[in-house]
mmCIF file of C-alpha atoms and ligand atoms in Angstrom:
data_model
loop_
_atom_site.group_PDB
_atom_site.id
_atom_site.type_symbol
_atom_site.label_atom_id
_atom_site.label_comp_id
_atom_site.label_asym_id
_atom_site.label_seq_id
_atom_site.Cartn_x
_atom_site.Cartn_y
_atom_site.Cartn_z
ATOM 1 C CA UNK A 1 -4.034 -42.620 8.749
ATOM 2 C CA UNK A 2 -4.512 -40.100 11.492
ATOM 3 C CA UNK A 3 -5.532 -36.821 10.367
ATOM 4 C CA UNK A 4 -2.244 -34.861 10.850
ATOM 5 C CA UNK A 5 0.187 -36.916 8.705
ATOM 6 C CA UNK A 6 -3.086 -37.230 6.087
ATOM 7 C CA UNK A 7 -3.197 -33.176 5.997
ATOM 8 C CA UNK A 8 0.356 -33.314 5.506
ATOM 9 C CA UNK A 9 0.324 -36.077 2.412
ATOM 10 C CA UNK A 10 -2.327 -33.905 1.245
ATOM 11 C CA UNK A 11 -0.513 -30.695 1.187
ATOM 12 C CA UNK A 12 2.246 -32.258 -0.119
ATOM 13 C CA UNK A 13 0.707 -33.628 -2.971
ATOM 14 C CA UNK A 14 -1.134 -30.373 -3.637
ATOM 15 C CA UNK A 15 2.823 -28.321 -3.309
ATOM 16 C CA UNK A 16 4.349 -30.858 -5.584
ATOM 17 C CA UNK A 17 1.077 -29.940 -8.857
ATOM 18 C CA UNK A 18 1.479 -26.096 -7.504
ATOM 19 C CA UNK A 19 4.888 -26.247 -8.100
ATOM 20 C CA UNK A 20 4.208 -27.703 -11.970
ATOM 21 C CA UNK A 21 1.780 -25.323 -12.403
ATOM 22 C CA UNK A 22 3.933 -22.313 -11.293
ATOM 23 C CA UNK A 23 6.709 -23.780 -13.765
ATOM 24 C CA UNK A 24 4.203 -23.973 -16.564
ATOM 25 C CA UNK A 25 3.072 -20.840 -15.789
ATOM 26 C CA UNK A 26 6.448 -19.042 -15.654
ATOM 27 C CA UNK A 27 7.465 -20.701 -19.238
ATOM 28 C CA UNK A 28 4.669 -19.123 -20.821
ATOM 29 C CA UNK A 29 4.928 -15.905 -18.732
ATOM 30 C CA UNK A 30 1.314 -16.017 -17.563
ATOM 31 C CA UNK A 31 1.170 -14.115 -14.243
ATOM 32 C CA UNK A 32 -1.387 -16.066 -12.119
ATOM 33 C CA UNK A 33 -3.140 -14.176 -8.825
ATOM 34 C CA UNK A 34 -5.239 -15.844 -6.492
ATOM 35 C CA UNK A 35 -7.687 -14.004 -4.833
ATOM 36 C CA UNK A 36 -8.821 -14.507 -1.588
ATOM 37 C CA UNK A 37 -11.401 -13.452 1.150
ATOM 38 C CA UNK A 38 -14.234 -14.282 3.150
ATOM 39 C CA UNK A 39 -17.557 -15.013 1.729
ATOM 40 C CA UNK A 40 -19.191 -11.879 0.188
ATOM 41 C CA UNK A 41 -16.017 -9.059 0.470
ATOM 42 C CA UNK A 42 -16.626 -8.253 -3.175
ATOM 43 C CA UNK A 43 -14.060 -10.761 -5.031
ATOM 44 C CA UNK A 44 -16.324 -10.485 -8.225
ATOM 45 C CA UNK A 45 -17.160 -7.121 -8.026
ATOM 46 C CA UNK A 46 -13.259 -6.364 -7.976
ATOM 47 C CA UNK A 47 -13.147 -8.762 -11.205
ATOM 48 C CA UNK A 48 -16.251 -7.675 -12.887
ATOM 49 C CA UNK A 49 -14.965 -3.766 -12.382
ATOM 50 C CA UNK A 50 -11.164 -5.086 -14.183
ATOM 51 C CA UNK A 51 -12.495 -6.947 -16.891
ATOM 52 C CA UNK A 52 -14.469 -4.063 -17.799
ATOM 53 C CA UNK A 53 -11.478 -1.894 -17.810
ATOM 54 C CA UNK A 54 -8.936 -4.425 -19.401
ATOM 55 C CA UNK A 55 -8.841 -3.957 -23.623
ATOM 56 C CA UNK A 56 -10.729 -6.432 -25.362
ATOM 57 C CA UNK A 57 -7.787 -7.723 -27.033
ATOM 58 C CA UNK A 58 -5.883 -8.105 -23.576
ATOM 59 C CA UNK A 59 -5.256 -11.875 -23.364
ATOM 60 C CA UNK A 60 -6.723 -12.358 -19.901
ATOM 61 C CA UNK A 61 -8.768 -15.612 -18.401
ATOM 62 C CA UNK A 62 -10.224 -16.051 -14.783
ATOM 63 C CA UNK A 63 -10.966 -19.348 -13.069
ATOM 64 C CA UNK A 64 -13.804 -18.905 -10.233
ATOM 65 C CA UNK A 65 -14.594 -21.095 -7.308
ATOM 66 C CA UNK A 66 -17.201 -21.427 -5.570
ATOM 67 C CA UNK A 67 -18.930 -24.425 -3.178
ATOM 68 C CA UNK A 68 -21.885 -24.349 -5.589
ATOM 69 C CA UNK A 69 -23.562 -22.612 -8.711
ATOM 70 C CA UNK A 70 -22.137 -20.796 -11.907
ATOM 71 C CA UNK A 71 -22.837 -17.416 -10.638
ATOM 72 C CA UNK A 72 -19.807 -16.104 -10.706
ATOM 73 C CA UNK A 73 -18.498 -17.081 -13.912
ATOM 74 C CA UNK A 74 -22.162 -15.749 -15.035
ATOM 75 C CA UNK A 75 -21.137 -12.857 -14.010
ATOM 76 C CA UNK A 76 -17.756 -12.437 -15.341
ATOM 77 C CA UNK A 77 -18.661 -14.028 -19.030
ATOM 78 C CA UNK A 78 -20.248 -10.416 -19.888
ATOM 79 C CA UNK A 79 -17.009 -9.444 -20.408
ATOM 80 C CA UNK A 80 -16.268 -11.950 -23.262
ATOM 81 C CA UNK A 81 -12.917 -13.021 -21.813
ATOM 82 C CA UNK A 82 -12.618 -16.780 -21.071
ATOM 83 C CA UNK A 83 -14.215 -17.620 -17.855
ATOM 84 C CA UNK A 84 -14.684 -21.352 -16.054
ATOM 85 C CA UNK A 85 -16.253 -21.624 -12.879
ATOM 86 C CA UNK A 86 -15.027 -24.663 -10.551
ATOM 87 C CA UNK A 87 -17.821 -25.645 -8.369
ATOM 88 C CA UNK A 88 -15.835 -27.837 -5.509
ATOM 89 C CA UNK A 89 -19.039 -29.195 -4.223
ATOM 90 C CA UNK A 90 -18.402 -28.753 -0.685
ATOM 91 C CA UNK A 91 -14.422 -28.086 -0.500
ATOM 92 C CA UNK A 92 -14.117 -24.942 1.114
ATOM 93 C CA UNK A 93 -10.645 -24.348 -0.732
ATOM 94 C CA UNK A 94 -9.449 -24.754 -4.474
ATOM 95 C CA UNK A 95 -6.513 -26.672 -4.813
ATOM 96 C CA UNK A 96 -4.012 -26.806 -7.285
ATOM 97 C CA UNK A 97 -5.273 -30.164 -9.052
ATOM 98 C CA UNK A 98 -8.862 -28.401 -9.517
ATOM 99 C CA UNK A 99 -6.934 -25.755 -11.351
ATOM 100 C CA UNK A 100 -5.054 -28.096 -13.371
ATOM 101 C CA UNK A 101 -7.933 -29.503 -14.378
ATOM 102 C CA UNK A 102 -9.664 -26.699 -15.517
ATOM 103 C CA UNK A 103 -7.102 -25.308 -17.714
ATOM 104 C CA UNK A 104 -6.510 -28.609 -19.482
ATOM 105 C CA UNK A 105 -7.995 -26.999 -22.294
ATOM 106 C CA UNK A 106 -7.121 -23.317 -22.066
ATOM 107 C CA UNK A 107 -3.350 -22.885 -23.862
ATOM 108 C CA UNK A 108 -0.971 -21.270 -21.974
ATOM 109 C CA UNK A 109 0.156 -19.537 -24.871
ATOM 110 C CA UNK A 110 -2.305 -17.589 -25.385
ATOM 111 C CA UNK A 111 -2.396 -15.972 -21.988
ATOM 112 C CA UNK A 112 -0.961 -13.429 -20.290
ATOM 113 C CA UNK A 113 -2.637 -13.322 -16.972
ATOM 114 C CA UNK A 114 -4.907 -15.519 -15.178
ATOM 115 C CA UNK A 115 -7.173 -14.416 -12.549
ATOM 116 C CA UNK A 116 -8.171 -17.310 -9.497
ATOM 117 C CA UNK A 117 -10.895 -16.211 -7.493
ATOM 118 C CA UNK A 118 -10.766 -18.944 -4.593
ATOM 119 C CA UNK A 119 -13.901 -19.857 -2.387
ATOM 120 C CA UNK A 120 -15.254 -17.629 0.028
ATOM 121 C CA UNK A 121 -13.155 -18.271 2.818
ATOM 122 C CA UNK A 122 -10.357 -16.797 5.031
ATOM 123 C CA UNK A 123 -8.810 -19.670 6.424
ATOM 124 C CA UNK A 124 -8.523 -22.974 4.037
ATOM 125 C CA UNK A 125 -7.303 -21.252 0.975
ATOM 126 C CA UNK A 126 -4.234 -19.720 2.742
ATOM 127 C CA UNK A 127 -3.067 -23.558 2.988
ATOM 128 C CA UNK A 128 -3.294 -24.313 -0.354
ATOM 129 C CA UNK A 129 -0.741 -22.916 -3.416
ATOM 130 C CA UNK A 130 -2.139 -22.517 -6.196
ATOM 131 C CA UNK A 131 1.025 -21.727 -8.046
ATOM 132 C CA UNK A 132 0.231 -18.314 -8.321
ATOM 133 C CA UNK A 133 2.764 -15.217 -8.741
ATOM 134 C CA UNK A 134 1.001 -13.857 -5.934
ATOM 135 C CA UNK A 135 -2.176 -14.029 -3.341
ATOM 136 C CA UNK A 136 -4.418 -10.888 -3.425
ATOM 137 C CA UNK A 137 -6.115 -11.274 0.055
ATOM 138 C CA UNK A 138 -10.279 -8.599 -0.153
ATOM 139 C CA UNK A 139 -11.347 -7.094 3.181
ATOM 140 C CA UNK A 140 -13.959 -5.308 2.989
ATOM 141 C CA UNK A 141 -15.436 -2.358 5.808
ATOM 142 C CA UNK A 142 -18.166 -4.074 7.074
ATOM 143 C CA UNK A 143 -15.868 -7.536 8.431
ATOM 144 C CA UNK A 144 -14.519 -5.324 11.117
ATOM 145 C CA UNK A 145 -10.222 -3.778 11.154
ATOM 146 C CA UNK A 146 -9.535 -6.803 13.438
ATOM 147 C CA UNK A 147 -9.306 -9.286 10.758
ATOM 148 C CA UNK A 148 -5.824 -9.384 9.843
ATOM 149 C CA UNK A 149 -4.959 -10.467 13.443
ATOM 150 C CA UNK A 150 -7.944 -13.105 13.873
ATOM 151 C CA UNK A 151 -6.553 -15.023 10.354
ATOM 152 C CA UNK A 152 -2.826 -13.879 10.370
ATOM 153 C CA UNK A 153 -2.159 -16.623 8.021
ATOM 154 C CA UNK A 154 -3.762 -15.247 4.592
ATOM 155 C CA UNK A 155 -2.660 -11.670 5.361
ATOM 156 C CA UNK A 156 1.044 -12.924 5.685
ATOM 157 C CA UNK A 157 1.244 -14.303 2.757
ATOM 158 C CA UNK A 158 -0.650 -12.029 0.112
ATOM 159 C CA UNK A 159 1.405 -9.188 -1.470
ATOM 160 C CA UNK A 160 -1.874 -7.002 -1.572
ATOM 161 C CA UNK A 161 -4.809 -6.234 0.737
ATOM 162 C CA UNK A 162 -7.418 -4.761 -1.347
ATOM 163 C CA UNK A 163 -9.834 -3.100 1.779
ATOM 164 C CA UNK A 164 -13.143 -2.881 -0.719
ATOM 165 C CA UNK A 165 -16.805 -1.454 -0.278
ATOM 166 C CA UNK A 166 -15.122 1.758 1.187
ATOM 167 C CA UNK A 167 -18.416 3.478 0.324
ATOM 168 C CA UNK A 168 -19.835 2.115 3.276
ATOM 169 C CA UNK A 169 -17.459 3.630 5.613
ATOM 170 C CA UNK A 170 -19.883 6.025 6.481
ATOM 171 C CA UNK A 171 -22.116 3.675 7.285
ATOM 172 C CA UNK A 172 -20.101 1.575 9.561
ATOM 173 C CA UNK A 173 -17.941 2.178 12.253
ATOM 174 C CA UNK A 174 -14.352 0.691 10.686
ATOM 175 C CA UNK A 175 -11.036 1.897 11.287
ATOM 176 C CA UNK A 176 -8.919 2.417 8.042
ATOM 177 C CA UNK A 177 -5.906 3.055 9.427
ATOM 178 C CA UNK A 178 -6.135 0.311 12.155
ATOM 179 C CA UNK A 179 -7.068 -2.120 9.718
ATOM 180 C CA UNK A 180 -3.697 -0.969 7.573
ATOM 181 C CA UNK A 181 -1.901 -0.900 10.705
ATOM 182 C CA UNK A 182 -3.235 -4.466 11.949
ATOM 183 C CA UNK A 183 -2.741 -5.953 8.369
ATOM 184 C CA UNK A 184 1.269 -4.625 8.426
ATOM 185 C CA UNK A 185 1.585 -6.054 12.175
ATOM 186 C CA UNK A 186 1.726 -9.580 10.306
ATOM 187 C CA UNK A 187 3.208 -8.735 7.080
ATOM 188 C CA UNK A 188 5.520 -5.820 7.591
ATOM 189 C CA UNK A 189 5.090 -3.277 3.949
ATOM 190 C CA UNK A 190 2.310 -5.024 2.937
ATOM 191 C CA UNK A 191 0.841 -3.203 -0.042
ATOM 192 C CA UNK A 192 -2.568 -1.921 0.542
ATOM 193 C CA UNK A 193 -5.778 -0.313 -1.970
ATOM 194 C CA UNK A 194 -8.804 1.174 -0.716
ATOM 195 C CA UNK A 195 -11.312 0.756 -3.656
ATOM 196 C CA UNK A 196 -14.736 0.875 -4.160
ATOM 197 C CA UNK A 197 -16.665 -1.041 -6.673
ATOM 198 C CA UNK A 198 -20.022 0.829 -6.432
ATOM 199 C CA UNK A 199 -18.435 4.336 -7.236
ATOM 200 C CA UNK A 200 -15.177 3.294 -8.671
ATOM 201 C CA UNK A 201 -12.920 4.828 -5.956
ATOM 202 C CA UNK A 202 -9.970 3.515 -5.344
ATOM 203 C CA UNK A 203 -9.553 1.286 -8.659
ATOM 204 C CA UNK A 204 -7.465 3.076 -10.121
ATOM 205 C CA UNK A 205 -4.808 2.263 -7.695
ATOM 206 C CA UNK A 206 -5.823 -1.223 -8.424
ATOM 207 C CA UNK A 207 -5.039 -1.059 -11.520
ATOM 208 C CA UNK A 208 -1.866 0.707 -11.312
ATOM 209 C CA UNK A 209 -1.140 -2.787 -8.991
ATOM 210 C CA UNK A 210 -1.741 -4.580 -11.262
ATOM 211 C CA UNK A 211 -0.121 -3.040 -14.407
ATOM 212 C CA UNK A 212 2.776 -3.085 -12.224
ATOM 213 C CA UNK A 213 2.732 -6.834 -11.610
ATOM 214 C CA UNK A 214 2.488 -7.300 -15.154
ATOM 215 C CA UNK A 215 5.372 -5.250 -16.742
ATOM 216 C CA UNK A 216 7.650 -6.781 -14.123
ATOM 217 C CA UNK A 217 6.612 -10.198 -14.716
ATOM 218 C CA UNK A 218 7.323 -10.170 -18.316
ATOM 219 C CA UNK A 219 10.171 -11.216 -19.677
ATOM 220 C CA UNK A 220 13.538 -8.537 -19.794
ATOM 221 C CA UNK A 221 12.992 -8.902 -24.318
ATOM 222 C CA UNK A 222 8.981 -8.518 -24.017
ATOM 223 C CA UNK A 223 9.278 -5.593 -21.559
ATOM 224 C CA UNK A 224 11.479 -3.532 -23.874
ATOM 225 C CA UNK A 225 9.864 -4.281 -26.758
HETATM 226 N N1 GTP B 301 -21.706 -0.871 -1.298
HETATM 227 C C1 GTP B 301 -20.844 -1.763 -1.871
HETATM 228 N N2 GTP B 301 -21.140 -3.193 -1.966
HETATM 229 C C2 GTP B 301 -20.081 -3.931 -2.740
HETATM 230 C C3 GTP B 301 -19.067 -3.494 -3.626
HETATM 231 N N3 GTP B 301 -18.408 -4.821 -3.807
HETATM 232 C C4 GTP B 301 -19.289 -5.470 -3.633
HETATM 233 N N4 GTP B 301 -20.882 -4.992 -3.006
HETATM 234 C C5 GTP B 301 -21.578 -6.223 -2.579
HETATM 235 O O1 GTP B 301 -21.275 -7.268 -1.918
HETATM 236 C C6 GTP B 301 -22.444 -8.026 -2.611
HETATM 237 C C7 GTP B 301 -20.963 -9.176 -2.649
HETATM 238 O O2 GTP B 301 -20.554 -9.295 -3.637
HETATM 239 P P1 GTP B 301 -19.458 -10.397 -4.531
HETATM 240 O O3 GTP B 301 -18.548 -9.537 -5.434
HETATM 241 O O4 GTP B 301 -20.093 -11.262 -4.763
HETATM 242 O O5 GTP B 301 -18.282 -10.875 -3.192
HETATM 243 P P2 GTP B 301 -17.907 -12.387 -3.372
HETATM 244 O O6 GTP B 301 -16.554 -12.011 -2.394
HETATM 245 O O7 GTP B 301 -17.551 -12.641 -5.041
HETATM 246 O O8 GTP B 301 -19.025 -13.106 -3.014
HETATM 247 P P3 GTP B 301 -18.101 -14.904 -2.537
HETATM 248 O O9 GTP B 301 -17.802 -15.055 -4.064
HETATM 249 O O10 GTP B 301 -19.584 -15.443 -2.615
HETATM 250 O O11 GTP B 301 -17.135 -15.226 -1.924
HETATM 251 C C8 GTP B 301 -22.637 -8.035 -2.896
HETATM 252 O O12 GTP B 301 -23.966 -7.752 -2.924
HETATM 253 C C9 GTP B 301 -22.152 -6.834 -4.341
HETATM 254 O O13 GTP B 301 -23.059 -5.937 -4.904
HETATM 255 C C10 GTP B 301 -19.128 -2.013 -3.054
HETATM 256 O O14 GTP B 301 -17.509 -2.117 -3.544
HETATM 257 N N5 GTP B 301 -19.759 -1.080 -2.328
HETATM 258 MG MG1 MG B 302 -17.546 -14.464 -6.046
#
């Protein structure tokens, strides 16, 4: 089969499984967020700071994807929430089948929030729907403010851009306003938070965004009670 029809077939099979996952997340009221960035932008660090802040009784879990190693899962397990590593063995993105397989022994009725940390890559993960309610793209200040223009797909598809490592701003030439402008050229009205996982600056804005998404996601009955 030619490459293009084959790719199309793979993506439509992925979309089918992702639609099933989305329906299951909705049925059980699980908010699923798919966190995407280039390697090393600070996805796991953001999750570490998030899990550290959330109350222990919160029904939160993480699936974290990498090509190799259990490193990220080991970092995140310290916070005592359920965490599983997905090692893709070479694939540059997670797909819906991997999520389905790794959720098989996690009853969704026990969860309210599922974070998926995608494989570090700004390109491939943007084509693979994982059934998430929203994608979140992380861009660190060491990567250059032009990245939303160079990799528009992921910025277009993400609800939120987390500008990370802002503690490094004194040391790198990075124009925050230009980065925001570029992101909003690709995705008008895109929400943006600026954080440092090192100093904790801006994490409050991220947690506020997260809590707003969580309460908007709850069923009307739950939200009232
Ligand atoms: N200065 C600074 N360093 C940070 C910050 N957040 C993360 N880092 C560092 O950046 C490096 C990569 O962070 P990770 O959290 O592992 O990044 P990641 O996106 O999960 O990386 P992959 O999963 O490999 O794609 C580590 O050395 C972190 O300590 C930050 O806010 N400020
Ligand atoms: Mg990571």
